[in-house]
Amino acid sequence: RGVSQLATWFWCIGPQSTILDLTLDGYEIAAEVGVQQVVWLIDGPDGVVERIASDCGAPPSDESSAGHVAATWTPNEPGVSAIVLTTTWAGTWELTYNDPTLGSVDLGAFDLGPLDVASEPITYEVYEIQSVGVGP
């Protein structure tokens, strides 16, 4: 839950990159993919807002510091918003064949992606705090 006029910090938890090595019937596949972009799409009382980051960031180190959060958003209106996180993955893979006669034969390197992976919408409720001013 959030409060109107107060910044909301965004980060995601997960791998920044993934490495895969596979051997099958003499073929070796080596692949590496990584997060290229992270997008938070916020649809709520303030309209549709998009926040883009180059990585997932990290949670704040304490309650008073944003640390290396990936993005911030300051809601202006109270109400319920739907937030969708989309990560874009890209990378490369290499294919090698190990022939008993020829030895190792490099069959090339190939691009993977970009591939977008979106989350289900997450409900985020924003409240308004009303304060009463004290006169002189």
Backbone as a chain_set.jsonl record, in Angstrom:
{"seq": "RGVSQLATWFWCIGPQSTILDLTLDGYEIAAEVGVQQVVWLIDGPDGVVERIASDCGAPPSDESSAGHVAATWTPNEPGVSAIVLTTTWAGTWELTYNDPTLGSVDLGAFDLGPLDVASEPITYEVYEIQSVGVGP", "coords": {"N": [[0.834, -1.181, 0.0], [0.358, 2.274, -0.643], [0.94, 5.826, -0.226], [-0.602, 8.82, -1.218], [1.212, 11.385, -2.895], [3.65, 10.535, -1.979], [6.687, 8.996, -2.645], [6.915, 5.87, -4.362], [8.906, 3.022, -4.354], [10.49, 0.959, -6.753], [11.68, -2.302, -7.435], [12.958, -5.449, -8.523], [13.167, -8.921, -7.788], [15.271, -11.433, -8.701], [17.03, -13.376, -11.19], [19.678, -11.627, -12.791], [20.986, -12.481, -14.956], [21.167, -15.535, -16.85], [22.739, -18.626, -17.257], [23.266, -21.332, -19.44], [24.343, -24.586, -20.046], [24.51, -27.305, -22.159], [24.76, -30.677, -23.175], [24.26, -32.965, -25.765], [24.025, -35.866, -27.536], [26.596, -35.495, -28.741], [26.51, -32.819, -29.416], [27.109, -29.561, -28.204], [25.673, -27.012, -26.375], [25.828, -23.711, -25.461], [24.503, -21.136, -23.68], [23.631, -17.771, -22.849], [21.588, -15.515, -21.254], [20.273, -12.318, -20.426], [18.763, -9.721, -18.411], [17.588, -7.027, -20.177], [15.964, -4.826, -20.108], [13.589, -3.356, -17.894], [10.222, -2.831, -17.268], [7.762, -1.071, -15.597], [4.359, -0.868, -15.675], [1.842, 1.179, -14.793], [-1.465, 1.372, -14.058], [-4.009, 3.35, -13.164], [-5.802, 5.623, -10.961], [-4.31, 7.932, -11.59], [-4.032, 7.725, -14.288], [-2.313, 6.114, -17.004], [0.895, 5.155, -16.301], [4.327, 4.847, -17.01], [7.318, 3.312, -16.073], [10.693, 2.926, -16.722], [13.566, 0.886, -16.571], [17.035, -0.146, -16.641], [17.828, -2.374, -15.323], [17.01, -4.706, -12.64], [17.425, -3.442, -10.235], [17.752, -3.03, -6.663], [16.615, -3.909, -3.359], [15.947, -1.287, -0.948], [18.535, -0.329, 1.349], [17.92, 0.496, 3.889], [15.105, 1.936, 5.671], [15.172, 4.66, 5.173], [16.518, 5.266, 2.874], [16.638, 5.128, -0.646], [18.489, 3.592, -1.912], [19.618, 1.463, -4.448], [17.235, 1.338, -6.033], [15.216, 0.412, -8.847], [13.337, 2.088, -10.107], [11.157, 4.919, -9.516], [7.926, 6.103, -8.443], [5.508, 8.546, -7.961], [2.447, 8.605, -6.74], [-0.426, 10.623, -7.353], [-3.142, 10.608, -6.884], [-5.51, 9.038, -4.709], [-6.569, 5.576, -4.602], [-7.08, 2.462, -6.41], [-4.548, 0.84, -8.189], [-3.337, -1.001, -11.009], [-0.495, -2.879, -11.474], [1.872, -3.897, -13.815], [4.67, -5.819, -14.452], [7.164, -5.97, -16.822], [9.776, -7.75, -18.203], [12.527, -7.581, -20.382], [14.369, -9.894, -22.088], [17.498, -10.878, -23.44], [20.178, -12.321, -25.382], [22.832, -14.613, -26.226], [23.606, -17.684, -27.99], [25.686, -20.539, -28.448], [26.698, -23.098, -30.672], [28.238, -26.229, -30.814], [29.745, -29.056, -32.34], [30.917, -32.179, -31.446], [32.843, -34.187, -33.1], [33.885, -37.532, -33.553], [35.927, -38.015, -35.391], [36.699, -35.544, -36.622], [36.956, -33.869, -34.479], [36.299, -31.07, -32.374], [33.8, -29.058, -33.714], [32.933, -25.881, -34.502], [29.782, -24.564, -34.804], [28.643, -22.117, -34.863], [27.539, -18.875, -33.569], [24.608, -17.492, -32.162], [21.919, -15.136, -31.954], [19.724, -14.597, -29.199], [16.457, -13.658, -28.525], [15.21, -10.268, -28.645], [13.111, -11.096, -25.848], [10.051, -10.613, -24.373], [8.746, -10.806, -21.122], [5.922, -10.795, -19.228], [4.357, -9.972, -16.129], [1.485, -11.058, -14.223], [-1.164, -8.702, -13.552], [-0.641, -6.717, -10.643], [-2.256, -5.689, -7.752], [-2.276, -2.467, -6.373], [-2.801, -0.399, -3.771], [-3.484, 2.985, -3.096], [-3.498, 5.362, -0.577], [-4.909, 8.355, 0.81], [-3.566, 10.71, 2.924], [-4.906, 12.808, 5.214], [-4.289, 15.868, 6.678], [-4.513, 18.079, 9.461], [-4.086, 21.445, 9.687], [-2.354, 23.512, 12.024], [-3.064, 26.49, 13.481], [-1.454, 29.756, 14.036]], "CA": [[0.0, 0.0, 0.0], [1.114, 3.498, -0.723], [0.317, 7.075, 0.206], [-0.498, 9.818, -2.274], [2.271, 12.392, -2.759], [4.842, 9.929, -1.39], [7.309, 8.146, -3.669], [6.91, 4.416, -4.279], [10.152, 2.522, -4.919], [10.334, -0.298, -7.473], [12.799, -3.169, -7.754], [12.49, -6.821, -8.682], [14.103, -9.914, -7.284], [15.405, -12.524, -9.655], [18.348, -13.383, -11.825], [20.001, -10.597, -13.778], [21.385, -13.248, -16.137], [21.07, -16.981, -16.687], [23.677, -19.345, -18.119], [22.856, -22.716, -19.679], [25.254, -25.453, -20.793], [23.819, -28.559, -22.418], [25.411, -31.596, -24.103], [23.305, -33.973, -26.203], [24.432, -36.594, -28.748], [27.777, -34.89, -29.347], [26.331, -31.37, -29.565], [27.218, -28.75, -26.992], [25.009, -25.715, -26.486], [26.125, -22.787, -24.364], [23.663, -19.957, -23.852], [23.563, -16.814, -21.75], [20.609, -14.451, -21.448], [20.232, -11.368, -19.321], [17.73, -8.694, -18.439], [18.0, -5.85, -20.936], [15.102, -3.704, -19.731], [12.499, -3.659, -16.977], [9.195, -1.796, -17.398], [6.594, -1.116, -14.737], [3.231, -0.164, -16.26], [0.934, 1.438, -13.687], [-2.751, 1.828, -14.586], [-4.849, 3.661, -12.018], [-6.447, 6.931, -10.925], [-3.451, 8.94, -12.229], [-3.895, 7.367, -15.7], [-1.31, 5.078, -17.251], [2.246, 5.663, -16.072], [5.34, 3.842, -17.324], [8.658, 3.528, -15.524], [11.618, 2.039, -17.428], [14.893, 0.768, -15.973], [17.921, -1.053, -17.379], [18.016, -3.593, -14.537], [16.017, -4.908, -11.578], [17.717, -2.674, -9.04], [17.895, -3.798, -5.419], [15.821, -3.305, -2.291], [16.672, -0.279, -0.163], [19.326, -0.872, 2.446], [17.182, 0.814, 5.107], [13.845, 2.608, 5.373], [15.344, 6.071, 4.87], [17.303, 5.452, 1.656], [16.16, 4.352, -1.789], [19.554, 2.708, -2.378], [19.677, 1.288, -5.91], [15.966, 0.888, -6.585], [15.24, 0.558, -10.3], [12.499, 3.194, -10.551], [10.251, 5.478, -8.513], [6.67, 6.661, -8.934], [4.796, 9.273, -6.925], [1.031, 8.704, -7.087], [-1.069, 11.868, -6.951], [-4.527, 10.359, -6.527], [-5.768, 7.789, -4.012], [-7.353, 4.592, -5.335], [-6.432, 1.194, -6.717], [-3.827, 0.765, -9.458], [-2.846, -2.319, -11.424], [0.902, -2.749, -11.906], [2.388, -5.031, -14.58], [6.122, -5.777, -14.637], [7.611, -6.663, -18.029], [11.228, -7.779, -18.372], [12.992, -7.94, -21.713], [15.559, -10.734, -22.01], [18.218, -11.095, -24.698], [21.481, -12.94, -25.173], [23.39, -15.372, -27.346], [23.902, -19.09, -27.759], [26.695, -21.1, -29.35], [26.514, -24.521, -30.936], [29.467, -26.934, -31.174], [29.576, -30.501, -32.507], [32.142, -32.92, -31.154], [32.908, -35.326, -34.011], [34.984, -38.428, -33.17], [37.012, -37.944, -36.371], [37.13, -34.163, -36.861], [37.143, -33.139, -33.225], [35.291, -30.055, -32.061], [33.446, -28.224, -34.865], [32.107, -24.744, -34.1], [28.693, -24.369, -35.765], [28.245, -20.716, -34.88], [26.903, -18.167, -32.453], [23.315, -16.99, -32.596], [21.25, -14.243, -31.009], [18.484, -14.985, -28.536], [15.628, -12.527, -28.111], [14.666, -10.016, -27.317], [11.899, -11.784, -25.453], [9.382, -9.914, -23.279], [8.001, -11.647, -20.19], [5.105, -9.897, -18.411], [3.692, -10.543, -14.956], [0.059, -10.784, -14.061], [-1.32, -7.414, -12.839], [-0.58, -6.711, -9.189], [-3.062, -4.594, -7.219], [-1.546, -1.578, -5.465], [-3.757, 0.592, -3.293], [-2.897, 4.236, -2.63], [-4.361, 6.08, 0.353], [-4.629, 9.78, 0.987], [-3.492, 11.102, 4.34], [-5.356, 14.191, 5.398], [-3.757, 16.441, 7.908], [-5.157, 19.304, 9.902], [-3.08, 22.453, 10.021], [-2.498, 24.19, 13.306], [-2.871, 27.928, 13.297], [-0.44, 30.368, 14.894]], "C": [[0.872, 1.234, 0.0], [0.301, 4.686, -0.243], [0.487, 8.087, -0.916], [0.544, 10.871, -1.895], [3.53, 11.859, -2.079], [5.407, 8.926, -2.398], [7.183, 6.663, -3.332], [8.163, 3.926, -4.982], [9.907, 1.174, -5.566], [11.682, -1.001, -7.634], [12.215, -4.557, -7.944], [13.583, -7.766, -8.203], [14.122, -11.075, -8.265], [16.766, -12.454, -10.307], [18.502, -12.212, -12.791], [20.457, -11.256, -15.077], [21.288, -14.734, -15.8], [21.988, -17.641, -17.7], [23.214, -20.795, -18.219], [23.931, -23.413, -20.491], [24.58, -26.804, -20.925], [24.622, -29.372, -23.422], [24.423, -32.704, -24.442], [23.783, -34.574, -27.521], [25.603, -35.919, -29.479], [27.681, -33.39, -29.564], [26.459, -30.705, -28.204], [26.554, -27.408, -27.271], [25.366, -24.918, -25.246], [25.333, -21.516, -24.625], [23.756, -19.067, -22.619], [22.557, -15.738, -22.131], [20.61, -13.566, -20.215], [19.107, -10.37, -19.505], [18.289, -7.468, -19.146], [17.216, -4.604, -20.518], [13.997, -4.211, -18.808], [11.503, -2.502, -17.067], [8.074, -2.072, -16.411], [5.518, -0.27, -15.397], [2.164, -0.06, -15.171], [-0.34, 2.04, -14.268], [-3.689, 2.069, -13.41], [-5.443, 5.046, -12.102], [-5.627, 8.053, -11.576], [-3.344, 8.726, -13.738], [-2.882, 6.242, -15.827], [0.067, 5.718, -17.154], [3.218, 4.528, -16.346], [6.665, 4.257, -16.715], [9.576, 2.484, -16.136], [12.975, 2.066, -16.73], [15.72, -0.219, -16.784], [18.204, -2.334, -16.614], [16.968, -3.656, -13.436], [16.241, -4.029, -10.358], [17.883, -3.596, -7.849], [17.041, -3.133, -4.352], [16.632, -2.254, -1.534], [17.417, -0.917, 0.994], [18.699, -0.566, 3.801], [15.947, 1.632, 4.716], [14.012, 4.064, 4.947], [16.066, 6.324, 3.554], [16.771, 4.561, 0.547], [17.235, 3.399, -2.306], [19.617, 2.656, -3.888], [18.356, 0.719, -6.426], [15.972, 1.192, -8.076], [14.454, 1.768, -10.779], [11.664, 3.704, -9.384], [9.001, 6.016, -9.206], [5.986, 7.347, -7.758], [3.337, 9.403, -7.341], [0.437, 10.008, -6.565], [-2.473, 11.649, -6.41], [-4.655, 9.056, -5.737], [-6.615, 6.86, -4.884], [-6.521, 3.359, -5.612], [-5.788, 1.264, -8.099], [-3.472, -0.688, -9.738], [-1.438, -2.111, -11.975], [1.316, -4.037, -12.605], [3.882, -4.809, -14.785], [6.463, -6.59, -15.883], [9.131, -6.586, -18.096], [11.539, -8.222, -19.795], [14.325, -8.658, -21.562], [16.189, -10.835, -23.39], [19.572, -11.714, -24.37], [21.954, -13.647, -26.425], [23.493, -16.841, -26.969], [24.872, -19.57, -28.817], [26.473, -22.6, -29.469], [27.83, -25.122, -31.424], [29.137, -28.418, -31.32], [30.925, -31.161, -32.278], [32.133, -34.213, -31.97], [34.083, -36.212, -33.611], [36.178, -38.33, -34.117], [37.571, -36.532, -36.499], [37.453, -33.396, -35.587], [36.006, -32.145, -33.029], [35.062, -29.147, -33.27], [32.495, -27.136, -34.39], [31.051, -24.494, -35.175], [28.122, -22.956, -35.731], [27.638, -20.198, -33.592], [25.64, -17.503, -32.988], [22.72, -16.09, -31.522], [19.991, -14.886, -30.443], [17.723, -13.713, -28.181], [15.742, -11.354, -29.041], [13.334, -10.713, -27.101], [11.31, -11.052, -24.252], [8.583, -10.906, -22.444], [7.263, -10.714, -19.236], [4.472, -10.652, -17.25], [2.183, -10.363, -15.075], [-0.057, -9.429, -13.354], [-1.325, -7.61, -11.328], [-1.372, -5.493, -8.713], [-2.245, -3.8, -6.213], [-2.499, -0.461, -5.06], [-3.026, 1.798, -2.71], [-3.93, 4.95, -1.755], [-3.971, 7.544, 0.388], [-4.605, 10.054, 2.48], [-3.891, 12.551, 4.415], [-4.829, 14.683, 6.726], [-4.501, 17.739, 8.208], [-4.069, 20.271, 10.31], [-3.377, 23.104, 11.351], [-2.172, 25.64, 13.075], [-1.845, 28.494, 14.253], [-0.927, 30.581, 16.31]], "O": [[1.969, 1.248, 0.559], [-0.875, 4.559, 0.099], [1.566, 8.212, -1.496], [0.723, 11.196, -0.721], [4.381, 12.637, -1.65], [4.669, 8.101, -2.936], [7.324, 6.256, -2.178], [8.458, 4.366, -6.093], [9.202, 0.333, -5.008], [12.694, -0.367, -7.933], [11.074, -4.803, -7.553], [14.768, -7.434, -8.219], [13.075, -11.626, -8.607], [17.563, -11.565, -10.006], [17.57, -11.858, -13.513], [20.336, -10.678, -16.157], [21.321, -15.133, -14.636], [22.009, -17.257, -18.87], [22.824, -21.408, -17.226], [24.38, -22.891, -21.511], [24.133, -27.386, -19.936], [25.114, -28.828, -24.41], [23.823, -33.311, -23.555], [23.928, -33.859, -28.513], [25.584, -35.794, -30.703], [28.688, -32.751, -29.869], [25.981, -31.219, -27.192], [26.839, -26.755, -28.275], [25.222, -25.396, -24.121], [25.479, -20.893, -25.677], [23.935, -19.545, -21.498], [22.658, -15.127, -23.195], [20.909, -14.012, -19.108], [18.572, -10.198, -20.6], [19.331, -6.937, -18.763], [17.727, -3.485, -20.566], [13.535, -5.346, -18.929], [11.886, -1.337, -16.958], [7.505, -3.163, -16.388], [5.731, 0.915, -15.653], [1.651, -1.07, -14.689], [-0.3, 3.096, -14.899], [-4.114, 1.128, -12.74], [-5.58, 5.596, -13.195], [-6.201, 9.026, -12.065], [-2.632, 9.473, -14.408], [-2.627, 5.51, -14.872], [0.363, 6.696, -17.839], [2.971, 3.384, -15.964], [7.081, 5.41, -16.827], [9.282, 1.29, -16.082], [13.47, 3.126, -16.347], [15.172, -1.033, -17.528], [18.755, -3.282, -17.173], [16.133, -2.76, -13.316], [15.343, -3.885, -9.529], [18.126, -4.793, -8.003], [16.771, -1.934, -4.426], [17.86, -2.325, -1.489], [16.979, -1.924, 1.549], [18.927, -1.299, 4.764], [15.776, 1.976, 3.547], [13.073, 4.649, 4.408], [16.215, 7.477, 3.149], [16.486, 3.384, 0.766], [16.922, 2.483, -3.066], [19.664, 3.697, -4.543], [18.35, -0.264, -7.167], [16.651, 2.116, -8.523], [14.848, 2.414, -11.75], [11.486, 3.006, -8.385], [9.02, 6.339, -10.394], [5.901, 6.774, -6.672], [3.014, 10.22, -8.203], [0.763, 10.446, -5.461], [-2.945, 12.417, -5.572], [-3.986, 8.073, -6.056], [-7.299, 7.316, -5.801], [-5.402, 3.223, -5.117], [-6.418, 1.699, -9.063], [-3.327, -1.496, -8.82], [-1.221, -1.264, -12.842], [1.139, -5.13, -12.068], [4.306, -3.745, -15.235], [6.095, -7.76, -15.987], [9.709, -5.5, -18.05], [10.896, -9.121, -20.337], [15.279, -8.125, -20.995], [15.483, -10.872, -24.398], [20.049, -11.641, -23.237], [21.536, -13.325, -27.538], [23.471, -17.199, -25.791], [24.882, -19.071, -29.942], [26.112, -23.276, -28.506], [28.462, -24.589, -32.336], [28.36, -28.973, -30.542], [31.94, -30.753, -32.843], [31.504, -35.2, -31.59], [35.173, -35.702, -33.354], [37.317, -38.537, -33.699], [38.788, -36.345, -36.487], [38.15, -32.382, -35.628], [34.882, -32.376, -33.477], [36.001, -28.543, -33.79], [31.389, -27.423, -33.932], [31.391, -24.239, -36.331], [27.211, -22.637, -36.495], [27.282, -20.945, -32.68], [25.609, -17.017, -34.119], [22.986, -16.263, -30.332], [19.289, -15.624, -31.133], [18.293, -12.792, -27.596], [16.324, -11.462, -30.121], [12.543, -10.896, -28.026], [11.98, -10.885, -23.232], [7.844, -11.735, -22.975], [7.888, -9.934, -18.518], [4.1, -11.818, -17.376], [1.687, -9.614, -15.917], [0.858, -9.041, -12.628], [-1.935, -8.544, -10.808], [-1.177, -4.388, -9.22], [-1.606, -4.363, -5.324], [-2.948, 0.321, -5.897], [-2.079, 1.655, -1.937], [-5.085, 5.118, -2.147], [-2.851, 7.919, 0.041], [-5.521, 9.67, 3.207], [-3.297, 13.414, 3.768], [-4.915, 14.005, 7.75], [-5.039, 18.394, 7.316], [-3.236, 19.968, 11.164], [-4.536, 23.226, 11.747], [-1.119, 25.975, 12.532], [-1.405, 27.809, 15.176], [-0.183, 31.088, 17.149]]}, "num_chains": 1, "name": "protein.A"}
